[in-house]
Coordinates of C-alpha atoms in Angstrom, one line a residue:
X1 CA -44.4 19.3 -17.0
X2 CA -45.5 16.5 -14.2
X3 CA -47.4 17.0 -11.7
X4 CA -44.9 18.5 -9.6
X5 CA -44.3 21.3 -11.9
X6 CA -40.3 19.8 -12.8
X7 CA -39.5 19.0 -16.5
X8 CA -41.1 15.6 -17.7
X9 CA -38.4 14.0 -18.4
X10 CA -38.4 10.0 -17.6
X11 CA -36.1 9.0 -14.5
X12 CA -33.5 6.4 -15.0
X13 CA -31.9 4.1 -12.7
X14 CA -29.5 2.6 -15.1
X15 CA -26.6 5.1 -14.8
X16 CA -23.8 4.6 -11.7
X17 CA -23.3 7.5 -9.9
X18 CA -20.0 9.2 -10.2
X19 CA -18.7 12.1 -8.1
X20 CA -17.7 14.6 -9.9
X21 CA -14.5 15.5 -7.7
X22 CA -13.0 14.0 -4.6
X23 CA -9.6 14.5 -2.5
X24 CA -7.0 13.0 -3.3
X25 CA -6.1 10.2 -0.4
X26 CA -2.6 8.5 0.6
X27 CA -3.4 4.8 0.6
X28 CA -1.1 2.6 2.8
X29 CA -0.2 0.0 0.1
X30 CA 2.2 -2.4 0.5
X31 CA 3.0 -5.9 -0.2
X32 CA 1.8 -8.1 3.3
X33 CA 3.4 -10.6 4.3
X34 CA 2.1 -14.1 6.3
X35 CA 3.7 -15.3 9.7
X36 CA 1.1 -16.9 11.9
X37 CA 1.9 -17.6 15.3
X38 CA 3.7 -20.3 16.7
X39 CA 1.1 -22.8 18.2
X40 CA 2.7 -25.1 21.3
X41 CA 1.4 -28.7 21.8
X42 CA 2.0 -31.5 24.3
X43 CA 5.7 -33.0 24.1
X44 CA 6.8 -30.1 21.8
X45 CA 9.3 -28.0 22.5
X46 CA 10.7 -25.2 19.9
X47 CA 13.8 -23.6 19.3
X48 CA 13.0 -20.4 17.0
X49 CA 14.8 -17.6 16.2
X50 CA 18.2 -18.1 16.9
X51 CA 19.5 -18.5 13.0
X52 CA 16.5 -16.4 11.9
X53 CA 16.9 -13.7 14.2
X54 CA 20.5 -13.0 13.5
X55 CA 20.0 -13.0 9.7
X56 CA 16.5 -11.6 8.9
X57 CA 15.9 -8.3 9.6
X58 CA 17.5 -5.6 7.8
X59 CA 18.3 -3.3 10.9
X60 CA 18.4 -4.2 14.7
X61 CA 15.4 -3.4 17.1
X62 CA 15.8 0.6 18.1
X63 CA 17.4 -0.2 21.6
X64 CA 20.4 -2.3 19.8
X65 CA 23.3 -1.2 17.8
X66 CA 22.4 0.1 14.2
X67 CA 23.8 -2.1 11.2
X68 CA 25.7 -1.2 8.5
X69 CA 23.6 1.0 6.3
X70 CA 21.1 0.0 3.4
X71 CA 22.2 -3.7 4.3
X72 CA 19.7 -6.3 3.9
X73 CA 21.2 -9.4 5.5
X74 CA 18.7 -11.9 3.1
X75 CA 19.1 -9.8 0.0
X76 CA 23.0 -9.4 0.5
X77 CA 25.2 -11.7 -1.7
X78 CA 27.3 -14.2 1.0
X79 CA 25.2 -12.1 4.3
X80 CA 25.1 -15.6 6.1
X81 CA 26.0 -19.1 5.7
X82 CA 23.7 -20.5 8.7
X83 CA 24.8 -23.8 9.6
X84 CA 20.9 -25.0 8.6
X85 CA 21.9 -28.9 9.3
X86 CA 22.8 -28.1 13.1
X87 CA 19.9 -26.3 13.7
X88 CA 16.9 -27.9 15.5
X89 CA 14.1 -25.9 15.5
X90 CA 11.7 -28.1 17.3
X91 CA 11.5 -31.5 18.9
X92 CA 8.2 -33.6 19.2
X93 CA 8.8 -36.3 21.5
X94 CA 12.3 -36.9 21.3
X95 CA 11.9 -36.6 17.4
X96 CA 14.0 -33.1 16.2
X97 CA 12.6 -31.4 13.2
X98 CA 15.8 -29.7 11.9
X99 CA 15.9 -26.2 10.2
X100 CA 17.3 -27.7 7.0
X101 CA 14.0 -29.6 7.3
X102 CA 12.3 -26.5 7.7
X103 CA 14.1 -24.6 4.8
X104 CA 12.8 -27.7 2.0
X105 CA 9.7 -27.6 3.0
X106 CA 9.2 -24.0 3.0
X107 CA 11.0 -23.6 -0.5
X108 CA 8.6 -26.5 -2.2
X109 CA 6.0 -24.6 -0.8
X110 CA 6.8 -20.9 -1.4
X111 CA 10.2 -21.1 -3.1
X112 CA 8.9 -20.2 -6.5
X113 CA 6.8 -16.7 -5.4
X114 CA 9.3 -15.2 -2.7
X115 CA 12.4 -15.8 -5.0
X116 CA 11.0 -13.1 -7.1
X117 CA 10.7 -10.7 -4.0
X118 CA 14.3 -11.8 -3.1
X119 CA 15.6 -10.6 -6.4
X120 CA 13.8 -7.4 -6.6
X121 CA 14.9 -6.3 -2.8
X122 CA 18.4 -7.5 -4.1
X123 CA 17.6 -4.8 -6.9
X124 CA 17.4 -1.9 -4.4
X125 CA 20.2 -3.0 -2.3
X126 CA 22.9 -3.3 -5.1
X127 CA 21.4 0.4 -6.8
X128 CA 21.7 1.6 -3.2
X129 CA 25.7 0.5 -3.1
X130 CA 25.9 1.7 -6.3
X131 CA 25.0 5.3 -5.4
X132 CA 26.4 5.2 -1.9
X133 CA 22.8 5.1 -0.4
X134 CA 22.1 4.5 3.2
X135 CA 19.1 3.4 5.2
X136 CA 20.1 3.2 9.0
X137 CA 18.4 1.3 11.8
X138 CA 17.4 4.9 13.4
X139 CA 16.0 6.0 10.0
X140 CA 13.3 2.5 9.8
X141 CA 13.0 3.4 13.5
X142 CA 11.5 6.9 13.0
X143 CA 9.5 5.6 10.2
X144 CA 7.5 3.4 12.0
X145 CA 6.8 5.4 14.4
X146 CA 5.8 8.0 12.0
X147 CA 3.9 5.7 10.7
X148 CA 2.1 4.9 14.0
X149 CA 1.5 8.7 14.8
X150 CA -0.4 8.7 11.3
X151 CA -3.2 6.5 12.6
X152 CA -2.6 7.6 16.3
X153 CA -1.1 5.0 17.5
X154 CA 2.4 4.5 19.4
X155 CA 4.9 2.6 17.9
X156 CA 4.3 -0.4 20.1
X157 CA 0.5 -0.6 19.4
X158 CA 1.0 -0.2 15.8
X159 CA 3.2 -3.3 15.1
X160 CA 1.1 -5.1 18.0
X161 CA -1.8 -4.2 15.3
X162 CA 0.1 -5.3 12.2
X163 CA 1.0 -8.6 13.7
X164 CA -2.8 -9.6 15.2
X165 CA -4.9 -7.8 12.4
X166 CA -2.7 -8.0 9.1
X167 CA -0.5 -11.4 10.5
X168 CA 2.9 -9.1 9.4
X169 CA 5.5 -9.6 12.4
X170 CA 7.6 -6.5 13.2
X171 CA 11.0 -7.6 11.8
X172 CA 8.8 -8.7 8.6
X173 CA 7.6 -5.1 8.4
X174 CA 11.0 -3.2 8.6
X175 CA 12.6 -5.5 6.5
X176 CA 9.9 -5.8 3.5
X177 CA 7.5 -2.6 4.0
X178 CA 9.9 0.1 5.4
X179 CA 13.0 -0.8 4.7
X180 CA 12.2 -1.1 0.5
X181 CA 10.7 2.3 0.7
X182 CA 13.0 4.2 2.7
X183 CA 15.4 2.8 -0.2
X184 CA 13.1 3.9 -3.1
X185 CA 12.7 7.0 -1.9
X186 CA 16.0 7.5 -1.4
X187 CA 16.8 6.5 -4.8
X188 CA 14.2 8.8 -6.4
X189 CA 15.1 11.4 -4.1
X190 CA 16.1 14.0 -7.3
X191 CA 12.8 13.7 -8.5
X192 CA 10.5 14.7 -4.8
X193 CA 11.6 18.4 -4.7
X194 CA 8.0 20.5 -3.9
X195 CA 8.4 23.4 -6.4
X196 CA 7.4 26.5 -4.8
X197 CA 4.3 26.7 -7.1
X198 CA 2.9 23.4 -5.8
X199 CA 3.5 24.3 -2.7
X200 CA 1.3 27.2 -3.4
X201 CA -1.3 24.9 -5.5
X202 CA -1.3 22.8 -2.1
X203 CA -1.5 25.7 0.1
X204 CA -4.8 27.0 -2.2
X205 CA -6.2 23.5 -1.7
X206 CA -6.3 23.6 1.8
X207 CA -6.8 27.3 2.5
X208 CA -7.9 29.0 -0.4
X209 CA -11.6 30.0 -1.6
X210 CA -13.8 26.8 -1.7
X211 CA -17.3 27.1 -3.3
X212 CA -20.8 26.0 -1.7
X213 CA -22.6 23.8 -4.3
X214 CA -25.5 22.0 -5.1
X215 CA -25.4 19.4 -8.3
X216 CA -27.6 17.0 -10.3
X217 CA -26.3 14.5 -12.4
X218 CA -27.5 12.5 -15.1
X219 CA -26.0 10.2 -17.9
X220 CA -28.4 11.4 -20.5
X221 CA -27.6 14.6 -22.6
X222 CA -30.7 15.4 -23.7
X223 CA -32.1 14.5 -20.5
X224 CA -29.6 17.0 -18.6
X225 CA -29.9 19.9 -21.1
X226 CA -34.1 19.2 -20.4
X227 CA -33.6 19.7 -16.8
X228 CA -31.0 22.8 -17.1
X229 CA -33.4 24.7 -19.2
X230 CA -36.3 24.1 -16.8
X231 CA -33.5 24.9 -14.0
X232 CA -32.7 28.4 -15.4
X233 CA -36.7 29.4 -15.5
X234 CA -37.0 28.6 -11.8
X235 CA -33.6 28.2 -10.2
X236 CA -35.0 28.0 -6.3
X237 CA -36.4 24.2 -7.3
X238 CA -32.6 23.6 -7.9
X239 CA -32.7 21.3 -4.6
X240 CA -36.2 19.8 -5.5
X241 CA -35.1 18.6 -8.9
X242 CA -32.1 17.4 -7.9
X243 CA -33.6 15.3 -5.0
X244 CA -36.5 13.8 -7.8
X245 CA -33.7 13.9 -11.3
X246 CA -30.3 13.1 -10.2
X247 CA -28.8 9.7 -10.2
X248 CA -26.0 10.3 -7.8
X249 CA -27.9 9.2 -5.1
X250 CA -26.0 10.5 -2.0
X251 CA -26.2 14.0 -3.1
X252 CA -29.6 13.5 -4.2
X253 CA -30.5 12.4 -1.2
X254 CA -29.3 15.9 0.6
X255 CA -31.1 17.9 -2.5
X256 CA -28.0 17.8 -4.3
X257 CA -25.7 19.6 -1.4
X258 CA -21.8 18.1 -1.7
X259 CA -19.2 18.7 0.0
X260 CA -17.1 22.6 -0.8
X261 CA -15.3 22.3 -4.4
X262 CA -11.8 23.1 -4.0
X263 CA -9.0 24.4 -6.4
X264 CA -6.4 22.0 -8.0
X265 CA -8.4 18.6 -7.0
X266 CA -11.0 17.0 -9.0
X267 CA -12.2 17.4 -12.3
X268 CA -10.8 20.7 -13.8
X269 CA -14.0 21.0 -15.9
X270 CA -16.1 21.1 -12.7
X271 CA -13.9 23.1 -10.8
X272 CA -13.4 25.4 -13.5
X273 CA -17.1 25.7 -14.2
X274 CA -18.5 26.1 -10.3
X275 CA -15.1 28.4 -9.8
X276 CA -16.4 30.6 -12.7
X277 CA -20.1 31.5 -11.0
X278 CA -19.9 34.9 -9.5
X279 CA -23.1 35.2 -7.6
X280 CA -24.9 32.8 -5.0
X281 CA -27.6 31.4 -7.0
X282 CA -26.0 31.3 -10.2
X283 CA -26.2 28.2 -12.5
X284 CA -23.4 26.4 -14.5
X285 CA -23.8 25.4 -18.3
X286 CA -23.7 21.6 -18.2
X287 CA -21.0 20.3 -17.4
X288 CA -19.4 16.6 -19.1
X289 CA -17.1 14.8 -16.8
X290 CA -16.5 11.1 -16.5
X291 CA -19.2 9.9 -19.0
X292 CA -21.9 11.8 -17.1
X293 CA -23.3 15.7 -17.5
X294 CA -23.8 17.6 -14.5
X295 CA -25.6 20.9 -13.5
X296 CA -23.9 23.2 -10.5
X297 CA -25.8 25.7 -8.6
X298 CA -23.5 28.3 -6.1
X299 CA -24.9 27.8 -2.8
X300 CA -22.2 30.0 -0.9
X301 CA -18.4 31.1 -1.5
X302 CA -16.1 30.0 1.1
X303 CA -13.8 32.7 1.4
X304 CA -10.1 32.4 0.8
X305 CA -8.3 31.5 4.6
X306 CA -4.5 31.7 3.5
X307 CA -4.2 35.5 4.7
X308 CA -5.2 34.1 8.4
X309 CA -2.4 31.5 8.9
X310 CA -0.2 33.0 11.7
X311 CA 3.0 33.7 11.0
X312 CA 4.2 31.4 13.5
X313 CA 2.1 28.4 12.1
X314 CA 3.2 29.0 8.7
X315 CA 6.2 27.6 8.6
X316 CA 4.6 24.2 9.9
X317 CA 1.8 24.4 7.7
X318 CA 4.2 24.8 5.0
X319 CA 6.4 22.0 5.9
X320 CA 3.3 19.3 6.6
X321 CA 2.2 19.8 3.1
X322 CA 5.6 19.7 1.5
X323 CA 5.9 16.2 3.3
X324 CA 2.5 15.3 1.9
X325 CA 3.3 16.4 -1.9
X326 CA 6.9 14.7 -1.4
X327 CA 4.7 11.2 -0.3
X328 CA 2.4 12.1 -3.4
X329 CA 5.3 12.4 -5.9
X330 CA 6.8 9.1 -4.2
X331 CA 3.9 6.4 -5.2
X332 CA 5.3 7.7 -9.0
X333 CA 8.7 8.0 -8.7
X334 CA 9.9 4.8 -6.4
X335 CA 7.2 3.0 -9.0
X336 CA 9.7 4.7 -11.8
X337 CA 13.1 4.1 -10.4
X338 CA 11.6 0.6 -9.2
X339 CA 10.7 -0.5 -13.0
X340 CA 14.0 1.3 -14.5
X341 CA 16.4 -1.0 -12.2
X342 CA 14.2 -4.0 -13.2
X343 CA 14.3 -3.2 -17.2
X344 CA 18.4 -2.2 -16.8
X345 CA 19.0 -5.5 -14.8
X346 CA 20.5 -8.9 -16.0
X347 CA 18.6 -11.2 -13.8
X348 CA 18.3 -15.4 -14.2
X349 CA 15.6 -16.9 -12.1
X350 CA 17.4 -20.2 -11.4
X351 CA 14.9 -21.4 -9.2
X352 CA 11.8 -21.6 -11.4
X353 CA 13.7 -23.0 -14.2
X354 CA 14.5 -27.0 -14.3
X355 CA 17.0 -27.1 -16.7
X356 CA 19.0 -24.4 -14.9
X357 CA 18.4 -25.9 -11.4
X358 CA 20.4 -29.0 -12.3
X359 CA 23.3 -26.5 -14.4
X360 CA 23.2 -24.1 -11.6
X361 CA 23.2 -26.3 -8.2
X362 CA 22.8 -24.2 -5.2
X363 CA 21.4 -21.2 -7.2
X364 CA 18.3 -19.8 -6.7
X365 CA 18.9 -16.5 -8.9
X366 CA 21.6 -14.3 -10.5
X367 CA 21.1 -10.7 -10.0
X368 CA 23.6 -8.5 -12.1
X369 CA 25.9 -11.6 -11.9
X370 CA 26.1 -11.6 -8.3
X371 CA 24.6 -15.5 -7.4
X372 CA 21.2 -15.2 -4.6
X373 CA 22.0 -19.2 -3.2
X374 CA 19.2 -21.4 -2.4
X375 CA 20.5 -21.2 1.1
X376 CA 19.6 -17.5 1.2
X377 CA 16.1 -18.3 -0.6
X378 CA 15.5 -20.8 2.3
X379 CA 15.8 -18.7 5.1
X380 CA 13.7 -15.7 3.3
X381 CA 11.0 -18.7 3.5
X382 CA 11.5 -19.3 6.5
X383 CA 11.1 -15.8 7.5
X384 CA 8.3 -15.0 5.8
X385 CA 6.2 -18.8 6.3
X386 CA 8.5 -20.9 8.4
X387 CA 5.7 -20.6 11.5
X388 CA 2.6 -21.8 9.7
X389 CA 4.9 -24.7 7.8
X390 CA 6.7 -25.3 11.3
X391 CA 3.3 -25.8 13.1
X392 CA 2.2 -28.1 9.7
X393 CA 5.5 -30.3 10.3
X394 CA 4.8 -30.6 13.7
X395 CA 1.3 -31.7 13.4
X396 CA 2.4 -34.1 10.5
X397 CA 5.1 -35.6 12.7
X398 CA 3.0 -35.8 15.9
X399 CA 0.1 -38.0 13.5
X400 CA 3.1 -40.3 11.8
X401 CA 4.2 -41.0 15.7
X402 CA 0.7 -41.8 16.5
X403 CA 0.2 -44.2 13.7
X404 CA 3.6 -46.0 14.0
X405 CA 2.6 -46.4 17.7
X406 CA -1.1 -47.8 16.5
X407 CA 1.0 -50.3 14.0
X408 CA -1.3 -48.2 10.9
X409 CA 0.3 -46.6 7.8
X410 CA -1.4 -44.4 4.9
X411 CA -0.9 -45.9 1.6
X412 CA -1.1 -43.4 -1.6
X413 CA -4.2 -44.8 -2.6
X414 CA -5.8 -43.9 0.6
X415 CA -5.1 -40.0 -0.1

């Protein structure tokens, strides 16, 4: 024994703590895209949007008419032919910067990564024609602001967010976040039915008897089965022990009090085990979860609530957790249906290959046999990075006037 009257058993720092159980979270992942903001300088003046506004964004804004459904103007096989040669995007003192300029540059800089996101939106969009799919403009609409209401934010504050925090512009975020998952989980949708015994798995979860626990956790076995045995002599030190023995140092910090252990979540060999204690100071066996061994006293049982729901409220309780099982089952399935179309497809990246980029002039990719042109890869740059390469080409062109002016050049050497 030490001093203290606990178990001598040395202490060990060595061991990461691990939780035993946690709740399962909805993580807002999704590929982000770059558009900075346009800067303005002296004797610059910009003409932005016109082609890209037309033929970028795969619905209209909510106020306008909705387009034709699951249509994806960049992603769609002949969607535009933008006259890119008449376009002038910008002129620095008299000197015009064309969008065809715009469209090389962005492709030699970006070409060879977005053309792999412009086949796999092509992807959705042909399995969505396929199957008669649709994804209306009122549809992305609702999910934004769903979205917003998530984090409490209106609609408005939530894209002026995504733009100044994340750099993503709205039409970037309809057309590359919502729109591809409205479409995935339209295309998985035979595989997001709630069966009524997850609902009431999920209803349990949220309403149903939780249990009041203390814990200690340590790597060791023999360390562990040291400290149970002194535990079940003298099971009011349980707090003590676990403040002086444990290496999960949050809950040893609180003399091993964690958060309520709930059914269906977590470790089933905890839950089973703290589940399985009938009477408040009871001890588990040890437990072994996630390479550690872990020690449960019963604190308190949090009775079950389910019986208290109003009848009223039930049917909305119901209907949020269906909606958060369905976004649960999602993450798997549009991940499933997303791989299956990529393994069944027939796709050439024409773009990446050298050899094919002479055979295959004005190709970027065949998707299925259906040709993606460069032309269609150039403005997807331009959506995605023509601002930041815009502001680049205006600063390059602003120093080449400056040095023509000054009579000075740059040689290769000097680089």
């Amino acid at each position: 024994m030490s001093k203290h009257g606990h178990p001598a058993v040395p202490k060990s720092s060595a061991a990461k703590p691990v939780a035993p159980s946690s709740r399962r979270r909805s993580l807002l992942a999704a590929g982000l895209v770059c558009v900075a903001a346009l800067s303005t300088a002296l004797g610059v003046r910009l003409w932005w949007g016109s082609a890209s506004a037309t033929a970028q964004a795969p619905v209209a804004p909510a106020a306008a008419a909705p387009r034709a459904a699951a249509q994806i103007p960049q992603s769609a096989p002949n969607a535009r032919r933008p006259d890119t040669a008449a376009k002038v995007v910008a002129v620095v003192n008299g000197q015009p910067i064309s969008r065809e300029q715009l469209g090389q540059e962005t492709l030699r800089r970006y070409g060879k990564d977005v053309v792999e996101n412009l086949v796999n939106k092509h992807l959705i969009l042909q399995a969505c024609q396929q199957q008669g799919l649709q994804v209306t403009a009122q549809e992305i609409e609702l999910e934004v602001s769903n979205m917003a209401a998530k984090f409490g934010l209106s609609k408005d504050r939530w894209l002026d967010m995504l733009q100044s925090e994340r750099n993503i512009n709205p039409e970037q975020y309809r057309n590359d976040i919502i729109w591809p998952t409205l479409a995935l989980r339209k295309l998985a949708a035979d595989k997001l039915e709630v069966t009524p015994a997850e609902l009431q798995s999920a209803l349990e979860t949220e309403y149903g008897e939780q249990r009041q626990v203390r814990m200690i956790m340590i790597k060791d076995k023999a360390r562990c089965q040291q400290v149970h045995a002194y535990l079940l002599s003298k099971p009011e030190e349980f707090g003590t022990v676990a403040k002086d023995y444990s290496e999960d140092k949050p809950s040893a910090s609180a003399r091993g009090l964690i958060p309520p252990v709930r059914l269906h979540v977590g470790e089933p060999a905890v839950e089973q085990a703290v589940f399985a204690l009938k009477n408040e100071g009871d001890i588990t066996d040890l437990v072994s979860a996630a390479d550690h061994h872990f020690i449960f006293k019963l604190e308190k049982v949090l009775p079950d609530r389910t019986a208290s729901i109003a009848a009223a409220s039930r049917a909305q309780v119901e209907a949020t957790l269906r909606d958060r099982l369905r976004e649960e089952k999602l993450r798997d399935a549009a991940g499933d249906v997303f791989k299956k179309l990529q393994e069944g497809a027939q796709v050439v990246n024409v773009f990446n290959d050298p050899a094919l980029k002479s055979q295959m002039p004005g190709v970027a990719a065949t998707v299925n046999g259906q040709n993606l042109t460069v032309l269609q890869l150039a403005e997807e740059c331009i959506a995605r990075h023509g601002a930041d390469v815009l502001e680049g080409e205006i600063n390059r062109t602003l120093l080449q006037q400056q040095l023509k002016k000054a009579n000075l050049t740059v040689e290769q050497q000097d680089i």
